Every structure is written in structure tokens, then in C-alpha cells.
């Protein structure tokens, strides 16, 4: 439905758009606009990235990242191993499955 609306709006504006001849004026203006800000932005991004990587390596970030990820993975494994499925009643399992099924069905139906 929205695609049809978008097509109708696009068609309307294409029909109503006046043709203005400017003898290439707009193109010439666009080519004369300063490009300095874009270059400065790119240069600033590169400088900040290099400084960030250098700082990461300087503080031994790779080892810290390895230790942190190992701790997170270990905590995850510990919590999964302490999970007891026997504690769930059949009603709780059925409600969980029906909830997942209902949410999935809702997402499929409402997706255009």
C-alpha cells in the first residue's frame, strides 16, 4: 500500500515540476563550492583513528580485550551450566513456546 502511495506522490511531483533552464548555472556553482571542509573532515577522521589505534596498542589493549572477552565468555558458560530445565513446569514451557510462536506470527503478518 505504501509503495503505491509513494509511486503516486512521485508521479504527481514529476508532472507538476516546472522545467527551469539555467544554462548550466547550477552545475557551475556546485563545482565552485569549496571542498576544504570535506578534506578537513576526512583528515580529522584519519588522525583520530590513528591516535585511537596507537593509544589502544600503547595501553596493551589487545591483552585487556582478550581477558575481558574470556571473562564474559566464562561467565556465560557458568550461567548456562547452572541452568536447570527440570525446574520448569510443563505449563511454563508451553506458555513460552506459545509466546515465541505468537510473536513470530505477529511479525510475519505485519511485515510488508
Coordinates of C-alpha atoms in Angstrom, one line a residue:
X1 CA 0.0 0.0 0.0
X2 CA 2.8 2.4 0.9
X3 CA 4.6 1.6 -2.3
X4 CA 1.5 2.6 -4.3
X5 CA 1.3 5.9 -2.3
X6 CA 5.0 6.6 -3.0
X7 CA 4.5 5.9 -6.7
X8 CA 1.5 8.3 -6.8
X9 CA 3.4 11.0 -5.0
X10 CA 6.4 10.7 -7.2
X11 CA 4.2 10.7 -10.3
X12 CA 2.4 13.8 -9.1
X13 CA 5.5 15.8 -8.5
X14 CA 7.1 14.7 -11.8
X15 CA 4.0 16.0 -13.6
X16 CA 3.9 19.3 -11.6
X17 CA 7.6 20.1 -11.7
X18 CA 8.3 23.1 -14.0
X19 CA 11.3 22.9 -16.3
X20 CA 13.7 25.8 -15.5
X21 CA 16.6 26.3 -17.9
X22 CA 19.6 27.8 -16.2
X23 CA 22.2 27.2 -18.9
X24 CA 24.4 25.1 -16.6
X25 CA 24.4 27.7 -13.8
X26 CA 23.6 25.3 -11.0
X27 CA 26.4 22.9 -12.2
X28 CA 28.9 25.7 -12.3
X29 CA 28.0 26.9 -8.8
X30 CA 28.3 23.4 -7.4
X31 CA 31.7 22.9 -8.9
X32 CA 32.9 26.2 -7.4
X33 CA 31.8 25.4 -3.9
X34 CA 34.8 24.9 -1.5
X35 CA 35.8 21.3 -0.9
X36 CA 38.0 22.2 2.0
X37 CA 35.6 21.2 4.7
X38 CA 35.2 17.7 3.3
X39 CA 39.0 17.3 3.1
X40 CA 39.4 18.6 6.7
X41 CA 36.7 16.2 7.9
X42 CA 38.5 13.2 6.3
X43 CA 41.9 14.3 7.6
X44 CA 40.4 14.7 11.1
X45 CA 38.8 11.2 10.9
X46 CA 42.1 9.7 9.9
X47 CA 44.1 11.5 12.6
X48 CA 41.6 10.4 15.3
X49 CA 41.6 6.8 14.1
X50 CA 45.4 6.6 14.1
X51 CA 45.6 8.2 17.6
X52 CA 42.9 5.8 18.8
X53 CA 44.7 2.7 17.5
X54 CA 48.1 3.9 18.8
X55 CA 46.6 4.5 22.3
X56 CA 44.9 1.1 22.2
X57 CA 48.2 -0.6 21.4
X58 CA 50.1 1.6 23.9
X59 CA 47.9 0.6 26.8
X60 CA 48.2 -3.1 25.8
X61 CA 44.5 -3.1 24.7
X62 CA 44.8 -6.4 22.9
X63 CA 45.6 -8.3 26.1
X64 CA 42.9 -6.4 28.1
X65 CA 40.4 -7.2 25.3
X66 CA 41.4 -10.9 25.4
X67 CA 41.0 -11.0 29.2
X68 CA 37.6 -9.2 29.1
X69 CA 36.2 -11.4 26.4
X70 CA 37.4 -14.5 28.2
X71 CA 35.7 -13.3 31.4
X72 CA 32.4 -12.6 29.6
X73 CA 32.6 -16.0 27.8
X74 CA 33.4 -17.7 31.1
X75 CA 30.5 -16.0 32.9
X76 CA 28.2 -17.0 30.1
X77 CA 29.3 -20.6 30.2
X78 CA 28.9 -20.6 34.0
X79 CA 25.4 -19.2 33.8
X80 CA 24.3 -21.7 31.1
X81 CA 25.7 -24.6 33.1
X82 CA 23.8 -23.6 36.2
X83 CA 20.5 -23.5 34.2
X84 CA 18.2 -26.4 35.4
X85 CA 15.5 -27.2 32.9
X86 CA 13.9 -29.6 35.4
X87 CA 12.7 -26.7 37.5
X88 CA 10.3 -25.6 34.7
X89 CA 6.7 -26.9 34.8
X90 CA 5.1 -28.1 31.5
X91 CA 2.8 -25.1 31.7
X92 CA 5.7 -22.7 31.8
X93 CA 7.3 -24.4 28.8
X94 CA 4.0 -24.4 26.9
X95 CA 3.4 -20.6 27.6
X96 CA 7.0 -19.8 26.5
X97 CA 6.6 -21.7 23.2
X98 CA 3.2 -20.2 22.5
X99 CA 4.6 -16.7 23.2
X100 CA 7.5 -17.2 20.8
X101 CA 5.1 -18.6 18.2
X102 CA 2.7 -15.7 18.7
X103 CA 5.4 -13.0 18.4
X104 CA 6.8 -14.7 15.3
X105 CA 3.4 -15.0 13.7
X106 CA 2.7 -11.3 14.5
X107 CA 6.0 -10.2 12.9
X108 CA 5.3 -12.3 9.8
X109 CA 1.7 -10.9 9.4
X110 CA 2.7 -7.2 10.0
X111 CA 5.7 -7.2 7.7
X112 CA 5.1 -5.6 4.4

